[in-house]
Coordinates of C-alpha atoms and ligand atoms in Angstrom, one line a residue:
M1 CA 18.9 -18.6 -23.3
R2 CA 20.2 -18.7 -20.2
L3 CA 18.3 -15.9 -18.0
S4 CA 18.6 -15.0 -14.3
V5 CA 15.8 -13.3 -12.9
I6 CA 17.3 -11.1 -9.6
G7 CA 14.6 -11.1 -6.8
C8 CA 11.6 -13.4 -6.8
G9 CA 8.9 -11.7 -5.5
Y10 CA 5.2 -11.3 -7.3
L11 CA 7.3 -9.7 -10.2
G12 CA 10.7 -11.7 -10.2
A13 CA 8.6 -15.3 -9.5
V14 CA 6.6 -15.6 -11.8
H15 CA 8.5 -13.9 -14.5
A16 CA 11.9 -16.3 -13.7
A17 CA 9.3 -19.7 -13.8
A18 CA 7.0 -18.0 -17.1
M19 CA 11.0 -17.7 -18.9
A20 CA 11.1 -21.2 -17.7
S21 CA 8.3 -22.4 -18.9
I22 CA 8.6 -20.9 -22.7
G23 CA 12.0 -23.0 -23.2
H24 CA 14.7 -21.0 -21.3
D25 CA 17.2 -22.2 -18.4
V26 CA 16.2 -19.9 -15.6
V27 CA 18.1 -19.1 -12.1
G28 CA 16.2 -17.2 -9.8
I29 CA 17.8 -15.0 -7.3
D30 CA 16.8 -13.3 -4.1
V31 CA 18.4 -12.6 -0.7
D32 CA 15.6 -13.7 1.5
E33 CA 16.3 -17.4 2.3
R34 CA 12.5 -18.8 3.3
K35 CA 11.3 -17.8 0.1
I36 CA 14.1 -19.2 -2.2
A37 CA 13.4 -22.4 0.0
S38 CA 10.1 -22.1 -0.7
L39 CA 10.6 -21.7 -4.7
A40 CA 13.3 -24.3 -4.9
Q41 CA 11.0 -27.0 -3.8
G42 CA 8.1 -25.7 -6.5
E43 CA 5.7 -24.0 -3.8
A44 CA 5.0 -20.7 -4.6
P45 CA 5.2 -18.3 -1.3
F46 CA 2.2 -16.3 -2.8
F47 CA -1.3 -17.2 -4.3
E48 CA -0.8 -16.7 -8.3
P49 CA -3.2 -18.7 -10.2
G50 CA -1.3 -20.9 -12.2
L51 CA 2.2 -20.0 -10.9
P52 CA 2.1 -23.3 -8.9
E53 CA 1.7 -25.8 -12.1
I54 CA 5.0 -23.7 -14.1
L55 CA 7.1 -23.5 -11.4
A56 CA 6.6 -27.7 -10.7
E57 CA 6.8 -27.9 -14.2
G58 CA 10.1 -25.5 -14.7
I59 CA 12.0 -27.4 -11.9
A60 CA 11.6 -30.9 -13.0
S61 CA 12.5 -29.9 -16.0
G62 CA 15.4 -28.9 -14.9
R63 CA 15.4 -25.6 -16.7
L64 CA 14.5 -23.3 -13.8
R65 CA 16.5 -23.2 -10.2
F66 CA 16.5 -20.6 -7.2
T67 CA 19.0 -19.6 -4.9
T68 CA 20.6 -17.0 -3.0
D69 CA 23.8 -17.1 -4.0
M70 CA 24.5 -13.5 -6.6
A71 CA 27.3 -15.5 -8.5
E72 CA 25.2 -17.9 -9.9
A73 CA 23.7 -15.3 -12.5
Q74 CA 27.3 -15.5 -13.8
G75 CA 26.6 -16.9 -17.5
A76 CA 23.3 -15.7 -18.1
D77 CA 23.2 -13.9 -21.5
V78 CA 20.3 -11.9 -19.7
H79 CA 19.7 -10.4 -16.4
F80 CA 16.2 -9.6 -14.9
I81 CA 16.2 -6.6 -12.3
G82 CA 13.0 -7.5 -10.6
V83 CA 13.3 -6.2 -6.7
G84 CA 10.3 -4.0 -5.2
T85 CA 10.6 -0.1 -5.3
P86 CA 8.1 0.4 -1.9
Q87 CA 6.8 3.6 -0.9
Q88 CA 9.8 5.5 1.3
K89 CA 8.9 5.4 5.0
D90 CA 9.1 9.1 5.4
G91 CA 8.1 10.6 2.2
Y92 CA 6.2 9.9 -1.3
A93 CA 9.2 8.6 -3.5
A94 CA 10.4 5.0 -4.7
D95 CA 12.7 3.6 -1.7
M96 CA 15.5 2.7 -4.3
T97 CA 17.4 0.5 -1.8
Y98 CA 16.6 -2.9 -3.3
V99 CA 17.3 -2.0 -6.9
N100 CA 20.7 -0.4 -6.1
A101 CA 21.8 -3.2 -4.1
A102 CA 20.8 -5.7 -6.6
V103 CA 22.7 -3.7 -9.1
D104 CA 26.2 -3.5 -7.3
S105 CA 25.8 -7.0 -6.2
L106 CA 25.2 -7.8 -10.0
I107 CA 28.3 -6.1 -11.5
P108 CA 30.8 -8.4 -10.7
Y109 CA 29.4 -11.2 -12.5
L110 CA 28.8 -9.4 -15.4
R111 CA 30.4 -10.2 -18.8
P112 CA 31.0 -8.0 -21.9
G113 CA 27.6 -8.7 -24.0
D114 CA 25.4 -9.4 -21.3
V115 CA 22.2 -8.0 -21.2
V116 CA 21.0 -6.7 -17.6
A117 CA 17.0 -5.6 -18.3
G118 CA 15.5 -3.4 -15.7
K119 CA 11.9 -4.8 -14.8
S120 CA 11.0 -2.7 -11.3
T121 CA 8.8 0.4 -11.5
V122 CA 11.8 3.3 -11.1
P123 CA 11.6 6.9 -11.0
V124 CA 12.1 8.5 -14.6
G125 CA 15.7 8.7 -15.1
T126 CA 17.0 5.5 -13.2
A127 CA 18.0 4.0 -16.1
A128 CA 20.4 6.1 -17.3
G129 CA 22.3 6.5 -13.6
L130 CA 22.8 3.0 -13.6
A131 CA 23.4 2.5 -17.6
E132 CA 26.5 4.2 -15.6
R133 CA 27.7 1.5 -13.9
V134 CA 26.7 -1.6 -15.9
T135 CA 28.4 -0.1 -19.1
L136 CA 31.7 -0.4 -17.4
T137 CA 31.6 -4.0 -17.5
G138 CA 31.0 -4.2 -20.6
A139 CA 27.2 -5.2 -20.6
T140 CA 24.2 -3.2 -21.5
L141 CA 21.2 -2.0 -19.7
V142 CA 17.5 -2.3 -21.1
W143 CA 14.6 -0.9 -19.3
N144 CA 11.6 -3.7 -20.1
P145 CA 8.9 -2.0 -17.6
E146 CA 6.6 -5.1 -16.6
F147 CA 2.1 -4.7 -17.3
L148 CA 1.3 -7.4 -15.0
R149 CA -1.7 -7.8 -13.2
E150 CA -1.7 -9.6 -9.8
G151 CA -4.2 -12.7 -10.5
F152 CA -3.4 -13.1 -14.3
A153 CA 0.5 -12.6 -13.7
V154 CA 1.4 -15.8 -15.5
K155 CA -0.8 -14.9 -18.8
D156 CA 0.3 -11.1 -18.8
T157 CA 3.9 -12.0 -19.0
V158 CA 3.9 -15.1 -21.2
D159 CA 1.2 -13.4 -23.3
P160 CA 1.2 -9.5 -22.8
D161 CA -0.6 -7.0 -24.4
R162 CA 2.9 -4.7 -25.6
L163 CA 6.6 -5.5 -24.6
V164 CA 8.5 -2.2 -24.0
A165 CA 12.2 -1.9 -24.5
G166 CA 13.9 1.3 -23.3
V167 CA 17.3 1.1 -24.7
P168 CA 20.5 2.9 -25.7
E169 CA 21.0 4.8 -29.0
G170 CA 23.2 3.2 -31.5
E171 CA 24.4 -0.1 -33.0
E172 CA 24.2 -1.3 -28.7
G173 CA 20.8 -0.4 -28.4
E174 CA 19.6 -2.0 -31.2
R175 CA 21.6 -5.6 -30.5
A176 CA 19.9 -5.2 -27.1
A177 CA 16.6 -5.2 -28.3
D178 CA 17.3 -8.2 -30.5
V179 CA 18.6 -10.1 -27.1
L180 CA 14.9 -9.2 -25.5
R181 CA 12.9 -10.3 -29.1
E182 CA 14.7 -13.6 -28.6
V183 CA 13.8 -13.8 -24.7
Y184 CA 9.9 -13.3 -25.8
H185 CA 10.0 -15.1 -28.8
P186 CA 6.6 -16.4 -28.7
A187 CA 4.6 -13.0 -28.2
V188 CA 7.2 -11.3 -30.9
A189 CA 6.2 -14.0 -33.0
K190 CA 2.3 -13.8 -32.9
G191 CA 3.0 -10.1 -33.5
T192 CA 2.6 -8.5 -30.0
P193 CA 3.9 -5.1 -30.5
F194 CA 7.4 -4.5 -29.4
I195 CA 8.2 -0.8 -28.7
V196 CA 11.8 0.2 -28.5
T197 CA 12.6 3.7 -26.8
D198 CA 14.8 5.2 -25.1
Y199 CA 15.2 5.0 -21.6
A200 CA 13.8 7.5 -20.2
T201 CA 10.0 6.5 -22.1
A202 CA 10.0 3.4 -21.6
E203 CA 10.6 4.3 -17.3
L204 CA 7.3 6.5 -18.3
V205 CA 5.3 4.1 -20.1
K206 CA 5.1 2.1 -16.9
V207 CA 4.2 5.1 -14.6
A208 CA 1.8 6.7 -17.0
A209 CA 0.0 3.5 -17.5
N210 CA -0.6 2.9 -13.6
A211 CA -1.2 6.9 -12.9
F212 CA -4.1 6.7 -16.1
L213 CA -5.4 3.3 -14.8
A214 CA -5.8 5.1 -10.9
T215 CA -7.5 8.0 -12.6
K216 CA -10.2 6.4 -14.2
I217 CA -11.1 4.5 -11.5
S218 CA -11.5 7.6 -9.2
F219 CA -12.8 9.3 -12.3
I220 CA -15.7 6.9 -11.4
N221 CA -15.5 7.0 -7.9
A222 CA -15.9 11.4 -8.2
M223 CA -18.9 10.4 -10.0
A224 CA -20.2 8.0 -7.4
E225 CA -19.5 10.7 -4.4
I226 CA -21.5 12.7 -6.9
A227 CA -24.4 10.5 -7.3
E228 CA -24.7 9.8 -3.8
V229 CA -25.6 13.6 -3.6
T230 CA -28.3 13.5 -6.5
G231 CA -29.9 10.0 -6.3
A232 CA -28.1 8.9 -9.5
D233 CA -26.5 5.4 -10.2
V234 CA -23.1 5.4 -11.2
T235 CA -23.3 1.8 -12.2
Q236 CA -25.9 2.6 -15.0
L237 CA -23.7 5.8 -15.8
A238 CA -20.3 3.6 -16.3
D239 CA -22.0 1.5 -18.3
A240 CA -24.1 4.4 -21.0
I241 CA -20.5 6.2 -20.6
G242 CA -18.3 3.0 -21.5
H243 CA -20.1 1.9 -24.4
D244 CA -18.7 4.7 -26.0
A245 CA -15.5 2.9 -27.6
R246 CA -13.2 6.2 -26.6
I247 CA -14.1 5.7 -23.1
G248 CA -14.2 2.0 -22.2
R249 CA -16.4 0.3 -19.3
R250 CA -13.0 -1.5 -18.2
F251 CA -11.5 0.5 -14.7
L252 CA -14.8 2.3 -14.3
G253 CA -15.7 0.2 -11.4
A254 CA -16.9 2.4 -8.7
G255 CA -16.8 1.1 -5.0
I256 CA -14.0 1.2 -2.4
G257 CA -11.3 2.2 -4.6
F258 CA -7.9 1.0 -5.9
G259 CA -5.0 -0.6 -3.2
G260 CA -2.2 -3.1 -3.7
G261 CA 1.3 -3.0 -4.2
C262 CA 1.5 -1.2 -7.1
L263 CA -1.4 2.0 -7.9
P264 CA -0.8 3.7 -4.6
K265 CA 2.5 3.7 -4.5
D266 CA 3.4 4.5 -7.9
I267 CA 1.0 7.8 -8.3
R268 CA 2.9 9.0 -5.4
A269 CA 6.3 8.4 -6.7
F270 CA 5.6 9.9 -9.9
S271 CA 4.4 13.0 -8.4
A272 CA 7.3 13.3 -6.2
R273 CA 9.7 12.5 -9.2
A274 CA 7.7 15.2 -11.0
E275 CA 8.5 17.5 -8.4
E276 CA 12.0 16.5 -8.2
L277 CA 12.1 17.6 -11.8
G278 CA 10.2 20.6 -11.5
R279 CA 7.2 20.3 -13.3
G280 CA 5.2 19.2 -10.3
E281 CA 2.1 20.8 -11.3
S282 CA 2.2 18.5 -14.2
V283 CA 0.7 15.8 -12.7
A284 CA -0.8 17.5 -9.2
F285 CA -4.1 16.1 -10.5
L286 CA -2.3 13.0 -9.3
R287 CA -3.2 13.9 -5.1
E288 CA -6.5 14.5 -6.6
V289 CA -6.8 11.0 -7.6
D290 CA -5.5 9.3 -4.2
A291 CA -7.4 11.7 -1.9
I292 CA -10.6 10.7 -3.9
N293 CA -9.2 7.0 -3.7
L294 CA -9.0 7.0 0.3
R295 CA -12.3 9.0 0.5
R296 CA -14.3 6.2 -0.3
R297 CA -12.6 4.0 2.3
E298 CA -13.7 5.9 4.5
R299 CA -17.6 6.3 3.1
A300 CA -18.4 2.5 2.9
A301 CA -17.5 2.5 6.6
Q302 CA -19.7 5.6 7.1
L303 CA -22.4 3.5 5.3
V304 CA -22.3 1.1 7.3
V305 CA -22.4 3.1 10.9
E306 CA -25.2 4.9 8.9
A307 CA -27.2 1.9 8.3
F308 CA -27.0 1.2 12.2
D309 CA -28.4 4.6 12.9
G310 CA -24.9 6.4 13.3
N311 CA -23.9 3.6 15.8
V312 CA -21.3 0.4 15.1
F313 CA -20.5 -0.2 18.8
K314 CA -20.7 -4.2 19.7
K315 CA -22.3 -4.5 15.9
N316 CA -21.4 -7.7 14.8
I317 CA -19.9 -6.6 11.1
T318 CA -19.0 -9.6 8.9
V319 CA -16.4 -8.4 6.1
L320 CA -16.5 -10.3 2.8
G321 CA -13.1 -10.1 1.5
A322 CA -9.6 -8.9 2.8
A323 CA -7.7 -9.1 -0.2
F324 CA -6.8 -5.6 -2.1
K325 CA -9.0 -7.5 -5.1
P326 CA -9.9 -10.6 -6.2
H327 CA -7.6 -13.9 -7.5
S328 CA -4.7 -12.4 -4.7
D329 CA -3.8 -13.0 -1.7
D330 CA -2.0 -9.8 -1.5
I331 CA -3.2 -7.2 0.9
R332 CA -0.6 -4.4 0.6
D333 CA -2.6 -1.2 0.6
S334 CA -5.8 -3.2 0.7
P335 CA -9.0 -1.2 0.7
A336 CA -10.7 -3.9 2.1
L337 CA -8.8 -4.5 5.3
D338 CA -8.8 -0.6 5.6
V339 CA -12.6 -0.7 6.0
A340 CA -12.5 -3.3 8.2
V341 CA -9.8 -2.1 10.1
R342 CA -11.8 1.7 10.5
L343 CA -15.1 -0.7 11.4
H344 CA -13.2 -2.1 14.7
G345 CA -11.9 1.0 15.6
L346 CA -15.2 2.6 15.3
G347 CA -16.1 -0.4 18.2
A348 CA -17.4 -3.0 15.8
W349 CA -17.1 -6.6 16.3
V350 CA -15.1 -7.0 13.3
T351 CA -15.0 -11.0 11.3
V352 CA -12.9 -11.1 8.2
T353 CA -13.4 -13.8 5.6
D354 CA -11.0 -14.3 2.6
P355 CA -10.4 -17.5 0.3
E356 CA -7.1 -16.6 0.1
A357 CA -5.6 -13.8 1.7
L358 CA -6.3 -14.3 6.0
G359 CA -2.9 -15.6 6.7
N360 CA -1.4 -12.5 5.3
A361 CA -4.5 -10.1 7.0
A362 CA -3.8 -11.8 10.4
R363 CA -0.3 -11.4 10.8
M364 CA -0.9 -7.3 9.7
H365 CA -4.3 -6.6 11.8
P366 CA -4.5 -9.3 14.7
Q367 CA -6.6 -7.6 16.3
L368 CA -9.6 -8.3 13.8
N369 CA -11.3 -11.8 14.0
Y370 CA -10.8 -14.2 11.2
V371 CA -13.0 -17.1 10.1
A372 CA -11.8 -19.0 7.2
D373 CA -15.7 -20.3 6.6
R374 CA -17.7 -18.3 4.3
D375 CA -20.7 -19.9 5.9
E376 CA -19.1 -19.3 9.8
A377 CA -18.2 -15.8 8.8
L378 CA -21.9 -15.0 8.1
R379 CA -23.4 -16.8 11.1
G380 CA -24.7 -14.2 14.0
A381 CA -23.8 -11.0 11.8
D382 CA -26.0 -7.9 12.5
G383 CA -24.7 -6.5 9.4
V384 CA -22.2 -7.9 6.0
I385 CA -20.5 -5.7 4.2
V386 CA -18.1 -6.7 0.4
V387 CA -15.1 -5.4 0.2
T388 CA -13.1 -7.8 -2.2
E389 CA -15.7 -9.0 -5.2
W390 CA -14.5 -12.8 -4.9
D391 CA -17.0 -15.2 -7.2
E392 CA -17.5 -16.7 -3.5
Y393 CA -19.5 -13.7 -2.3
R394 CA -20.1 -11.9 -6.2
R395 CA -21.8 -15.1 -7.7
E396 CA -22.3 -18.0 -5.5
L397 CA -23.3 -16.5 -2.3
D398 CA -27.7 -16.7 -2.5
P399 CA -29.0 -13.5 -0.7
A400 CA -31.6 -16.2 0.9
H401 CA -29.0 -18.4 2.4
A402 CA -27.0 -15.5 4.2
A403 CA -30.2 -14.3 5.5
S404 CA -30.5 -17.4 6.8
L405 CA -27.3 -17.3 8.9
A406 CA -27.2 -13.6 9.5
T407 CA -29.1 -12.3 12.4
G408 CA -29.6 -8.9 11.0
R409 CA -30.5 -7.6 7.2
V410 CA -28.0 -4.6 6.8
V411 CA -25.7 -5.5 3.3
V412 CA -23.0 -2.7 2.3
D413 CA -21.6 -3.5 -1.2
G414 CA -18.4 -1.9 -1.5
R415 CA -17.4 -3.0 -5.1
N416 CA -21.0 -2.9 -6.1
C417 CA -20.8 -6.6 -7.4
L418 CA -24.1 -7.9 -6.3
D419 CA -27.4 -8.3 -7.5
A420 CA -28.8 -5.5 -5.6
T421 CA -32.4 -6.7 -6.6
A422 CA -32.1 -10.2 -5.5
W423 CA -30.8 -9.2 -2.5
R424 CA -33.7 -6.8 -1.7
A425 CA -35.9 -9.5 -2.6
A426 CA -34.6 -11.9 -0.1
G427 CA -34.8 -9.3 2.7
W428 CA -31.9 -7.6 2.7
T429 CA -31.7 -3.4 3.4
Y430 CA -29.0 -3.0 0.3
Y431 CA -26.5 -0.2 0.5
G432 CA -24.0 0.6 -3.0
M433 CA -21.5 3.2 -3.3
G434 CA -23.0 5.7 -5.8
R435 CA -25.9 4.1 -6.5
P436 CA -29.5 4.1 -4.9
Ligands
UGA501 C1 -1.5 -3.3 -11.4 C2 -1.8 -3.0 -13.1 O1 -3.3 -3.3 -13.7 C3 -0.9 -3.5 -13.8 O2 -1.0 -3.2 -15.4 C4 1.0 -3.6 -13.7 O3 1.5 -3.9 -14.2 C5 0.7 -3.6 -11.9 O4 -0.2 -3.0 -11.5 C6 1.9 -3.3 -11.4 O5 2.5 -1.6 -11.7 O6 2.8 -4.6 -11.1 P1 -2.5 -4.7 -10.0 O7 -1.9 -4.1 -8.8 O8 -2.1 -6.2 -10.2 O9 -1.8 -4.2 -11.6 O10 -3.9 -4.8 -9.7 P2 -5.3 -4.0 -10.8 O11 -6.2 -5.0 -11.3 O12 -4.7 -2.8 -12.1 O13 -6.3 -3.5 -9.8 C7 -6.0 -2.4 -8.6 C8 -6.9 -1.7 -7.8 O14 -7.8 -1.2 -8.4 C9 -7.6 -3.1 -7.0 O15 -7.4 -2.8 -5.7 C10 -8.7 -3.4 -7.9 O16 -9.8 -3.9 -7.1 C11 -9.4 -2.0 -8.1 N1 -10.1 -1.5 -9.1 C12 -9.9 -1.7 -10.3 C13 -11.6 -0.6 -9.0 O17 -11.4 -0.1 -8.0 N2 -11.8 -0.5 -9.7 C14 -11.9 -1.0 -11.0 O18 -12.6 -0.7 -12.0 C15 -11.1 -2.2 -11.5

């Protein structure tokens, strides 16, 4: 099939390359000339495992190309909208500028029978509004939310847990759902659940899923706060409740909390939308989820301060991690960098290292010291804090080796990812988040 993908960021670039990898003829379109130039040469503009390979393969096969010219969308059977919906600068709601601009500029090139598939995370009610404009061209709008996780984006796109298609009523909707089944043919053939809904349900599925994940993380972080005043160990607590299949252990990792380009802004946009709909109280708990999450960043910085008897002024603190999570170079709303900036604000000399995110971090927070080599970053440290659980820190960093480089023996485990016993045995004073 011929596909266009409008918006070539984390979502769209992966979607375009992944669709080419399953045999479609794909054009990726973005207004950012630099991004398009880099993608057109097969270079991923961000770190995502597996993406460079499928980009190169798609371009070499002739099935994948990139352009800034929207006219190139003409002739595609399905047009995916994958532009960003960031938090508004002056509020909690989603900024819909890019979605509206993408649809406006696509409309002149739509033909009757085309399918426009929205993938961006949008406030519920958006698709119904956009459909009015799209329908005038004879094309059909479907809402096809994306559930990919950064770091696993290629796998999640080609082989998702489920596919959701929000379609209009009647034959038109049924036909559009069939078109999407054809797009995702390998996943559909292997029996991946394909759920057909109305627009509002499809839009809500996405925000509800992210709200649930955020709530799960904040729940366990709230337990960490209680553990801190009772001497309990939140990691054991998570293991124990996680054995209950109804609860499950995943996303019960207590620590400095969630960040990134999705969870934080999505729960805020959901609250804002619920308020507009007169149902603010239904998701009022998301404000609490947000507040618990932000408190954990503060708590991590406080743990470092406490470890130095209340004062980190002129202490050399090495921060292991900058990305909002491992396998990513994304620093949008990164709790890791937030903690680093807080410590810097308290007068510590902060050195940050990360396997992938240093370039992005240095552009955003030039006031911090960045060292690419992990061991170099650890040399002379009075204290160490792990804020992104990369294998380089979690599995591969031998505490005795770290002790041979650092000056001090304080380690704060902001992700509860280190072997506390091994670090203590190597002479470190170990502080976890919600564990003794
Ligand atoms: C999230 C969702 O997981 C995806 O399903 C969704 O498609 C995506 O947002 C999106 O809306 O596009 P992502 O932002 O890539 O994906 O990251 P997650 O793996 O969900 O992690 C989010 C944050 O939660 C990270 O900062 C991570 O460190 C933190 N986290 C995760 C915890 O603090 N504890 C945990 O137990 C798990």
